[in-house]
Short mmCIF file of C-alpha atoms in Angstrom, two decimals:
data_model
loop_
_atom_site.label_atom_id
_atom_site.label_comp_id
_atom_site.label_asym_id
_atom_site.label_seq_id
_atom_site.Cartn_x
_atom_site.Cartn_y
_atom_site.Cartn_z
CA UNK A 4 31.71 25.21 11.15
CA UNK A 5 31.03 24.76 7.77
CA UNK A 6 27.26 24.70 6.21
CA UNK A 7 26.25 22.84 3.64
CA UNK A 8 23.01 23.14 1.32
CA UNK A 9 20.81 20.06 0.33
CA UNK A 10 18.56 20.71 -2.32
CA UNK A 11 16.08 17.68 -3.85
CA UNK A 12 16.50 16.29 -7.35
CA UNK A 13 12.62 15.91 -8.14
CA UNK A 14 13.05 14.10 -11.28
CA UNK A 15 9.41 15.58 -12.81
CA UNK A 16 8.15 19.04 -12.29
CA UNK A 17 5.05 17.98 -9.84
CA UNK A 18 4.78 18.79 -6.46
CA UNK A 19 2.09 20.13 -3.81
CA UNK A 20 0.78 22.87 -5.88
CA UNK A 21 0.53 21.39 -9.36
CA UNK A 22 0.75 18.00 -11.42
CA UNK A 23 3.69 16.53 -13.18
CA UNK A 24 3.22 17.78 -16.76
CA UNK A 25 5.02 14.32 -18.29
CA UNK A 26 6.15 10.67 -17.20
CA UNK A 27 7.77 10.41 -13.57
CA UNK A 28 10.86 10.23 -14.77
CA UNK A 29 11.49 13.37 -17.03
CA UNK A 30 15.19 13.10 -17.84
CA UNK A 31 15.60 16.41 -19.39
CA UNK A 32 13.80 18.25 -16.24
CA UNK A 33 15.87 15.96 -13.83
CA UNK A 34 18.73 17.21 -15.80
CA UNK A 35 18.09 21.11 -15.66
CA UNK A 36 17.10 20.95 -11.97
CA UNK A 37 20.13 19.28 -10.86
CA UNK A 38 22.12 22.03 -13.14
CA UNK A 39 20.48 24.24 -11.54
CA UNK A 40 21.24 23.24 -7.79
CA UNK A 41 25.07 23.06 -9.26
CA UNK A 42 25.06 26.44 -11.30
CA UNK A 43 23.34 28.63 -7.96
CA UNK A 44 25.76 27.78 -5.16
CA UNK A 45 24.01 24.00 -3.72
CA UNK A 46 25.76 21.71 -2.25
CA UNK A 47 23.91 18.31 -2.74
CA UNK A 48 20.75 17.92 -3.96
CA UNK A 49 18.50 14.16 -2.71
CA UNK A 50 17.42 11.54 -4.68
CA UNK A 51 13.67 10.57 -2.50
CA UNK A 52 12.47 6.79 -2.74
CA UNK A 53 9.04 5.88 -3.16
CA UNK A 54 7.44 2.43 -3.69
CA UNK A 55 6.30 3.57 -6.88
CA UNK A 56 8.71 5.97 -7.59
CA UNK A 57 11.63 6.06 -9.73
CA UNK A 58 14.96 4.58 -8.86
CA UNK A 59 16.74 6.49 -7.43
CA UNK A 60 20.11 4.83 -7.77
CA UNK A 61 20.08 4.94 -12.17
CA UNK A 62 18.74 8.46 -11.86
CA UNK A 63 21.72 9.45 -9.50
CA UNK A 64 24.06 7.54 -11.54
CA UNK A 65 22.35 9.78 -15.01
CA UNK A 66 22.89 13.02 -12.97
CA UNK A 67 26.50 11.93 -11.58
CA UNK A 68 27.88 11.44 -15.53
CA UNK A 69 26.13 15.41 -16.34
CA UNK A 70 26.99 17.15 -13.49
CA UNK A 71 31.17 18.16 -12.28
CA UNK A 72 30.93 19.60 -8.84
CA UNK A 73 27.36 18.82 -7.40
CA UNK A 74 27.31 16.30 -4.71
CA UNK A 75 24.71 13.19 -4.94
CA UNK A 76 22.66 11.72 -1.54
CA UNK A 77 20.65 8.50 -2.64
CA UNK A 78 17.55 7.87 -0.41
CA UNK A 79 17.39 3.81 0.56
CA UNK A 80 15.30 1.41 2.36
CA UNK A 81 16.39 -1.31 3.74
CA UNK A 82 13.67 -3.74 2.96
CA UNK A 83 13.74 -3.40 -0.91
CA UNK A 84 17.51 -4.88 -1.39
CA UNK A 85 19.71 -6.86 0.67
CA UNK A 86 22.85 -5.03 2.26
CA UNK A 87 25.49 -7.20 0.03
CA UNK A 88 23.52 -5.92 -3.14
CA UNK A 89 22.99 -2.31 -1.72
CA UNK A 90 26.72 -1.87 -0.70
CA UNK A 91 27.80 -2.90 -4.28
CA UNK A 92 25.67 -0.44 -5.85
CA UNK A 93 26.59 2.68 -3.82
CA UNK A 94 30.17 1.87 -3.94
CA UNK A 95 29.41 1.43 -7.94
CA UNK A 96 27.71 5.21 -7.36
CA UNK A 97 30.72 6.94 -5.57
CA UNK A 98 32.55 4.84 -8.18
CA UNK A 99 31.01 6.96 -11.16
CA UNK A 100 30.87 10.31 -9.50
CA UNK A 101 34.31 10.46 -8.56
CA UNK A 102 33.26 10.62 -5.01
CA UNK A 103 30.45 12.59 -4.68
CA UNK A 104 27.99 10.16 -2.65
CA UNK A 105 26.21 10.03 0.31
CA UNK A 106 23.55 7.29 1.13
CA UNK A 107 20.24 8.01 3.18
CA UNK A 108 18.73 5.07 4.95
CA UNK A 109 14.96 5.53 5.70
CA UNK A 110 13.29 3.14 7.97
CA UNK A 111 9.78 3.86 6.68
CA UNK A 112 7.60 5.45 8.92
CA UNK A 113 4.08 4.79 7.23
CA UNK A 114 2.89 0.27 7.89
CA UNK A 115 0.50 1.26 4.13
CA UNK A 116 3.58 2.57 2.40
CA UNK A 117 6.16 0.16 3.58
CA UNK A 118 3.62 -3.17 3.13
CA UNK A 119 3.49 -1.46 -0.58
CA UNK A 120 6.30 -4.02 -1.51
CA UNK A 121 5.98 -6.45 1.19
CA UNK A 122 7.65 -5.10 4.55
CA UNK A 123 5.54 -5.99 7.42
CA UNK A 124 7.58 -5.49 10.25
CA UNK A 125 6.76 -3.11 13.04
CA UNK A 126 8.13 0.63 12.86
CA UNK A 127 10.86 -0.26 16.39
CA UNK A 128 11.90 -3.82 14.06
CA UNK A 129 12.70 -1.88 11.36
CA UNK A 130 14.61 0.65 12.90
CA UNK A 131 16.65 -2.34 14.71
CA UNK A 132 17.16 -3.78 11.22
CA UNK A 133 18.41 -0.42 9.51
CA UNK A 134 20.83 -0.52 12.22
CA UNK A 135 21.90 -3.91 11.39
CA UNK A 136 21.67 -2.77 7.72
CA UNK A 137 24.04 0.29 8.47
CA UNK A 138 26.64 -1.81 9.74
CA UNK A 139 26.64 -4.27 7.13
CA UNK A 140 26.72 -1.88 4.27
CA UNK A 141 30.13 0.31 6.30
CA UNK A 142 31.78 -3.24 7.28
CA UNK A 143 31.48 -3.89 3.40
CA UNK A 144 32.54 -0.65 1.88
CA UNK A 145 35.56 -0.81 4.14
CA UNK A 146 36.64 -4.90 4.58
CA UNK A 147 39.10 -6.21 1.95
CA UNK A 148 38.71 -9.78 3.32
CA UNK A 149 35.46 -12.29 3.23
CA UNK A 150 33.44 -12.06 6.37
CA UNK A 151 30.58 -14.18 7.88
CA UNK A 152 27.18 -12.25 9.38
CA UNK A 153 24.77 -14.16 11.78
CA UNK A 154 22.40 -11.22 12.74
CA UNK A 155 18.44 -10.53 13.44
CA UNK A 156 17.44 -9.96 9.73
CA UNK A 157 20.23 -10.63 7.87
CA UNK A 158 22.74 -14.02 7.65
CA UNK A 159 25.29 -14.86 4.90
CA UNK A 160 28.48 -16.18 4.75
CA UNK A 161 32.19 -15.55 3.31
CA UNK A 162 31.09 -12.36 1.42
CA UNK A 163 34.02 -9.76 -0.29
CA UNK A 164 33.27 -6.74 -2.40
CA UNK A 165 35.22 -6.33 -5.60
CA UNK A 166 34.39 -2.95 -5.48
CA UNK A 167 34.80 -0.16 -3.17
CA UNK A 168 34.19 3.29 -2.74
CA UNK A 169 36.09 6.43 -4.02
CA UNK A 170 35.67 8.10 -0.41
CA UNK A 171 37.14 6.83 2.79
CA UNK A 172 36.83 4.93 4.99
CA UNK A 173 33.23 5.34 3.43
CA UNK A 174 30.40 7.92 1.79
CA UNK A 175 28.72 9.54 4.52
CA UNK A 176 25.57 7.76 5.63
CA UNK A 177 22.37 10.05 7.21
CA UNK A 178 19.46 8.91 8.47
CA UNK A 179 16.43 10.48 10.25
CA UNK A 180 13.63 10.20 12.73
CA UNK A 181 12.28 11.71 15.81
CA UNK A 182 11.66 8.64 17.68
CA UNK A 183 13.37 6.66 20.21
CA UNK A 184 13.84 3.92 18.39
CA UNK A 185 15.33 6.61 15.56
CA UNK A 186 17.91 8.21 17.61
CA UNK A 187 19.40 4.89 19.12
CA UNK A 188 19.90 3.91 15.95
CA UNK A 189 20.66 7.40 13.93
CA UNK A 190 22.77 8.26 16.54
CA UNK A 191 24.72 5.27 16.90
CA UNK A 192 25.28 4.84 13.00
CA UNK A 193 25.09 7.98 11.06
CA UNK A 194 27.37 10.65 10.13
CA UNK A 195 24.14 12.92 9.12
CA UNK A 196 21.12 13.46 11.38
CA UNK A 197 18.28 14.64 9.58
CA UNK A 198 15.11 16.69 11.22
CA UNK A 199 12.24 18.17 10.04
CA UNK A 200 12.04 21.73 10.36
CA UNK A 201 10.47 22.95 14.03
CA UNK A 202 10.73 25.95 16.56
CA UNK A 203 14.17 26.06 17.84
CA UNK A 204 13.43 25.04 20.77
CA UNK A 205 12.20 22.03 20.16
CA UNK A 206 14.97 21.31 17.20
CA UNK A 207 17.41 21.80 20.25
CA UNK A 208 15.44 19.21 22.05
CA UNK A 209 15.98 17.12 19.30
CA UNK A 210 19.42 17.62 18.68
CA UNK A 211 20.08 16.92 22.45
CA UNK A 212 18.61 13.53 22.06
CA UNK A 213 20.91 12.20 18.99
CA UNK A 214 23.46 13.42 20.81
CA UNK A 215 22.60 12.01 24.08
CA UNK A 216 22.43 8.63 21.61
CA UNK A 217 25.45 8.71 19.84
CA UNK A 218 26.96 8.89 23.40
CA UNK A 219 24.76 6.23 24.86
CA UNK A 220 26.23 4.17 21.89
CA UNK A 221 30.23 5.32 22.76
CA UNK A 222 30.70 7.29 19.90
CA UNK A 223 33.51 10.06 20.36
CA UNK A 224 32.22 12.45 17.79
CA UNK A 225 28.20 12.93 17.14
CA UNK A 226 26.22 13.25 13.59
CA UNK A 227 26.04 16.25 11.84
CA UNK A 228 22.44 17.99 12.28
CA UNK A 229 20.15 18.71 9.17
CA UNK A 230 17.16 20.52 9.17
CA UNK A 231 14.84 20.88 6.13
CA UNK A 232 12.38 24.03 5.12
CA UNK A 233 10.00 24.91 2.43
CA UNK A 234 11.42 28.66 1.83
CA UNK A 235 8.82 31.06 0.58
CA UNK A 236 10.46 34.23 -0.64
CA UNK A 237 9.95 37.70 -2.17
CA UNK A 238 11.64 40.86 -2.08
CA UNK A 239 9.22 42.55 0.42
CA UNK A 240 7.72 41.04 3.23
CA UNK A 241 4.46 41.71 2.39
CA UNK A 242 4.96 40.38 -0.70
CA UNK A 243 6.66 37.11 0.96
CA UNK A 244 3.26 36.50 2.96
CA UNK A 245 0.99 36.97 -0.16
CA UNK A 246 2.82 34.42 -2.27
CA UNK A 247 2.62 32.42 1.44
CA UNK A 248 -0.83 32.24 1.44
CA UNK A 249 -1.07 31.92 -2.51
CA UNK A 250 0.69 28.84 -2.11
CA UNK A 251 -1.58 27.38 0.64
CA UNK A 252 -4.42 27.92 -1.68
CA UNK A 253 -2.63 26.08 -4.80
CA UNK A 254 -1.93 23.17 -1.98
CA UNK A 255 -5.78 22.95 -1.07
CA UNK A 256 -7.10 23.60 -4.43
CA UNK A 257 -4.61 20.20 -5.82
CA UNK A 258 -5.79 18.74 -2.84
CA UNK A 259 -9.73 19.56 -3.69
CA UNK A 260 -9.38 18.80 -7.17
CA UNK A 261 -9.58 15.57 -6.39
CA UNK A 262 -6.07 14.60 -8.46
CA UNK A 263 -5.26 10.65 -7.88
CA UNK A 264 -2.16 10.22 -5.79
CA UNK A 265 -0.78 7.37 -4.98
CA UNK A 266 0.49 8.12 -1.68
CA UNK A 267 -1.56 6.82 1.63
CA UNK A 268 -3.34 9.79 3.09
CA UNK A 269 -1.66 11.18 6.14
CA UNK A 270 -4.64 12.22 8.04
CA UNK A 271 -3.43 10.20 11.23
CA UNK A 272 0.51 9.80 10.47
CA UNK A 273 2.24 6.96 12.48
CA UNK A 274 5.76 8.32 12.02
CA UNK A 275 6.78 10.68 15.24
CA UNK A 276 8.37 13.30 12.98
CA UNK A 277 4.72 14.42 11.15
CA UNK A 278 2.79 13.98 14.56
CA UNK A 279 5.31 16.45 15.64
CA UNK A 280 5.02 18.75 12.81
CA UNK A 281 0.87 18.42 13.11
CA UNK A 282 1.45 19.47 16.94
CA UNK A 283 3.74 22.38 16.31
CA UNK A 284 1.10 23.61 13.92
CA UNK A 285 -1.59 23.19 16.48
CA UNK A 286 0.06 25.13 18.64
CA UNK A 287 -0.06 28.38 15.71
CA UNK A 288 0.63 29.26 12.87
CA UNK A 289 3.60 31.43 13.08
CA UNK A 290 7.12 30.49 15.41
CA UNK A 291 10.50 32.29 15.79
CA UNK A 292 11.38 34.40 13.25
CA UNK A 293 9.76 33.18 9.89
CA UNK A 294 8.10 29.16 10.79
CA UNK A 295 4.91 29.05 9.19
CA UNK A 296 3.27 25.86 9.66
CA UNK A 297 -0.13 26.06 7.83
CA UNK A 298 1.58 23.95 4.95
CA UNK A 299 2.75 21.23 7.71
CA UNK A 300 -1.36 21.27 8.82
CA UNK A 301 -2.79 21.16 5.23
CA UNK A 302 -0.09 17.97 3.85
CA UNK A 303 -0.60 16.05 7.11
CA UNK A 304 2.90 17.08 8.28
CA UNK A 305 4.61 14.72 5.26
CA UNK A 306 7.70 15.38 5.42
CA UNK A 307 9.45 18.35 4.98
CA UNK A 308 6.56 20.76 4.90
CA UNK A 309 7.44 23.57 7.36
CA UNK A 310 8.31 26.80 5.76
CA UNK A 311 10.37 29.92 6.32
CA UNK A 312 8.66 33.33 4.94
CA UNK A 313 9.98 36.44 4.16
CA UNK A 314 12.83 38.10 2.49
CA UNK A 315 15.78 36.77 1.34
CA UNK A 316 17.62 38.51 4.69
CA UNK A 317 14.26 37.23 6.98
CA UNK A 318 14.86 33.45 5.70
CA UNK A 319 18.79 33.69 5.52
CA UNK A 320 18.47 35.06 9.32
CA UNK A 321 16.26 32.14 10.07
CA UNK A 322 18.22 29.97 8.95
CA UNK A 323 20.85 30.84 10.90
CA UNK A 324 19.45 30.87 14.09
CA UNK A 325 19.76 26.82 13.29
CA UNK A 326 23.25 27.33 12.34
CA UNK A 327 23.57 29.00 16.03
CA UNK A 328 22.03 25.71 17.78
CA UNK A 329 24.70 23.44 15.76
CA UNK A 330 22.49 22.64 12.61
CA UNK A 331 25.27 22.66 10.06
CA UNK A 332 23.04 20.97 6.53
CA UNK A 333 20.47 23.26 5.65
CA UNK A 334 17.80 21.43 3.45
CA UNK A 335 15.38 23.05 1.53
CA UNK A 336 12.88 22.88 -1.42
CA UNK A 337 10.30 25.03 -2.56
CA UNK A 338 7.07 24.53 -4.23
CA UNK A 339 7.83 25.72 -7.69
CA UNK A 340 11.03 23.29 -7.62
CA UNK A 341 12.83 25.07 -10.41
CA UNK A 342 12.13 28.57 -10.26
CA UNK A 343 12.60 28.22 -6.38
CA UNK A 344 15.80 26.91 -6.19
CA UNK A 345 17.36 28.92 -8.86
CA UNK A 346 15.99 31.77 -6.10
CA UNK A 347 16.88 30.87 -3.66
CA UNK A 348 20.22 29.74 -4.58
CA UNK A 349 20.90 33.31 -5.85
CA UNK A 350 19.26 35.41 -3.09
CA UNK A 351 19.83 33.38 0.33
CA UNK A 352 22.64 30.72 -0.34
CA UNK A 353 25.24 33.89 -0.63
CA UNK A 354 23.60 35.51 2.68
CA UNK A 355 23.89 32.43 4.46
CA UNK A 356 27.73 31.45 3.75
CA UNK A 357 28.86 34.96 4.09
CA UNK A 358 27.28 35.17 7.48
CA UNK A 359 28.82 31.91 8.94
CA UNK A 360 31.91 33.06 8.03
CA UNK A 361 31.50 36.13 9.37
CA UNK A 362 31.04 34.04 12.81
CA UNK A 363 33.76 31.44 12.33
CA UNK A 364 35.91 33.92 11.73
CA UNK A 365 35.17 35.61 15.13
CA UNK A 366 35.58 32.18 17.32
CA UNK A 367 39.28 31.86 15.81
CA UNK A 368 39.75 35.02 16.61
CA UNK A 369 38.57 34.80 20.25
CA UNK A 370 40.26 31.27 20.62
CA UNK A 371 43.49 32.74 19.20
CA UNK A 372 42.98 35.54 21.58
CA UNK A 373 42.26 33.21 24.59
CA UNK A 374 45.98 31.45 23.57
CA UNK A 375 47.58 34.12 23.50
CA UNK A 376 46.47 35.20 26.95
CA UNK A 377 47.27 31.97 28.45
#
């Protein structure tokens, strides 16, 4: 199976361990990430959403006209456009990079965060209205002739697109959640399930429920499986676990500093994806191979916040063992966002690839073997 890497297209340099050093939206740094991610072996890097965040359409769009091979995934909610509007601009976005978009719809997890610009629906009503989102958005990209919609949260009549995508039938949609409510609808609509990064054996869990979904809904096929990591690496392990627990310190020093933020503490998360990454880390601090969760613990699981420690070889291994479940999107982002995935881009990305060939070679060469003996 193929594997592809997701990287993140921060577009300042501030993260977890130290402040932006200009305005939120540094073009030149978005630019020299995101040449980055294309110039050490990534795949796609994400565009994130925030309420007060950039846009991340226009800054895809900016990055899409710089950038030749480097694929683009746009981070959405539904409650900030309608799905007429929405459709229009991603098709305008696939339009301009020649194909290279994908679309992630997040439900919002957090009631502070999502009433930030007026959504006050309950975390199960917005996951039914994504749904109903998702299907309007692929029913325009794809429908040359004017439609009518009479739905839960969404009615309009006689609508047609002028414009549609570069990619058919459509750019790949992914979506996320650990929920119920999540992997009805993720597994019913998307092409890309995305999970947070936990001990294999729950991540196998996981990935048994989208898939039990995407059946439950009749698909044929099921989503791809993402996971996401914060790699920590060095060329020794010892020296991996120092600049582990360096990094813990820079998080709780920022955090102790007393720097504004204006993200809603997640001291009692909502979302089922951080109370699961707050439980993993209760139950210690080490899992498998390389999950270290003390950065999960000290964020308030926020999203992607589990990391991977070790060597280049330790991670690349680790990563793999989620390649052996059936995870085939590896997503990952470090803490120094430049310097980290320049890295790891040089150092694991290689290790990775050349391993899963390695195996995908072997299974055509059993199933050509099994052929032949039949």
């Amino acid at each position: 199976m193929p594997v592809e890497f997701l990287g993140i297209a921060a577009t300042h340099d501030g993260s977890e361990v130290t402040p932006r050093s200009g305005a939120s939206f540094d073009k030149d740094y978005t630019l020299r990430l995101a040449r980055a991610h294309e110039e050490y072996g990534w795949d796609r890097v994400l565009f994130a959403y925030g309420s007060g965040s950039p846009d991340p359409s226009p800054a895809a769009a900016y990055i899409a006209a710089r950038t030749e091979r480097l694929q683009l995934l746009v981070a959405h909610r539904p409650n900030v456009s309608y799905p007429t509007f929405a459709a229009k601009t991603f098709a305008t976005l696939d339009r301009i990079s020649d194909g290279r978009l994908a679309v992630h719809f997040i439900t919002g997890g957090n009631d502070h965060e999502q009433r930030r610009e007026g959504d006050t629906l309950t975390k199960d009503e917005r996951y039914a209205r994504t749904h109903e989102y998702i299907r309007i958005v692929k029913k325009i990209w794809t429908s040359h002739e004017p439609f009518d919609h009479e739905g839960t949260h969404y009615s309009f009549r006689d609508f047609v697109s002028d414009t549609f995508p570069v990619q058919q039938p459509h750019p790949q949609v992914s979506f996320g959640g650990s929920s119920p409510a999540a992997y009805a609808a993720g597994g019913a609509e998307a092409d890309i399930y995305c999970l947070w990064g936990e001990p294999l054996a729950q991540t196998a869990e996981q990935i048994a429920s989208v898939k039990a979904a995407a059946a439950a809904a009749g698909r044929t096929d099921t989503p791809r499986i993402q996971v996401a990591f914060r790699p920590i690496i060095a060329p020794t392990e010892e020296l991996a676990w120092e600049k582990a627990h360096h990094t813990l310190a820079r998080i709780r020093a920022r955090k102790e500093g007393g720097v504004p933020s204006r993200r809603h503490p997640l001291t009692n998360p909502q979302n089922a994806g951080s109370q699961r990454l707050l439980a993993v880390a209760a139950q210690g601090e080490r899992h498998d191979r390389a999950l270290w969760t003390p950065t999960a613990a000290e964020t308030g699981g926020a999203g992607n916040s589990t990391a991977l420690v070790g060597t280049p070889e330790t991670v690349a291994q680790a990563l793999l063992d989620y390649y052996d479940l059936g995870v085939t999107v590896l997503s990952a982002r470090g803490y120094d966002l430049l310097d980290d995935a320049i890295d790891f881009g040089r150092h694991v990305i290689p290790l990775v690839r050349e391993e899963v060939a390695k195996r995908d070679a072997a299974r055509e060469a059993e199933r050509t073997a099994e052929r032949t003996a039949s």
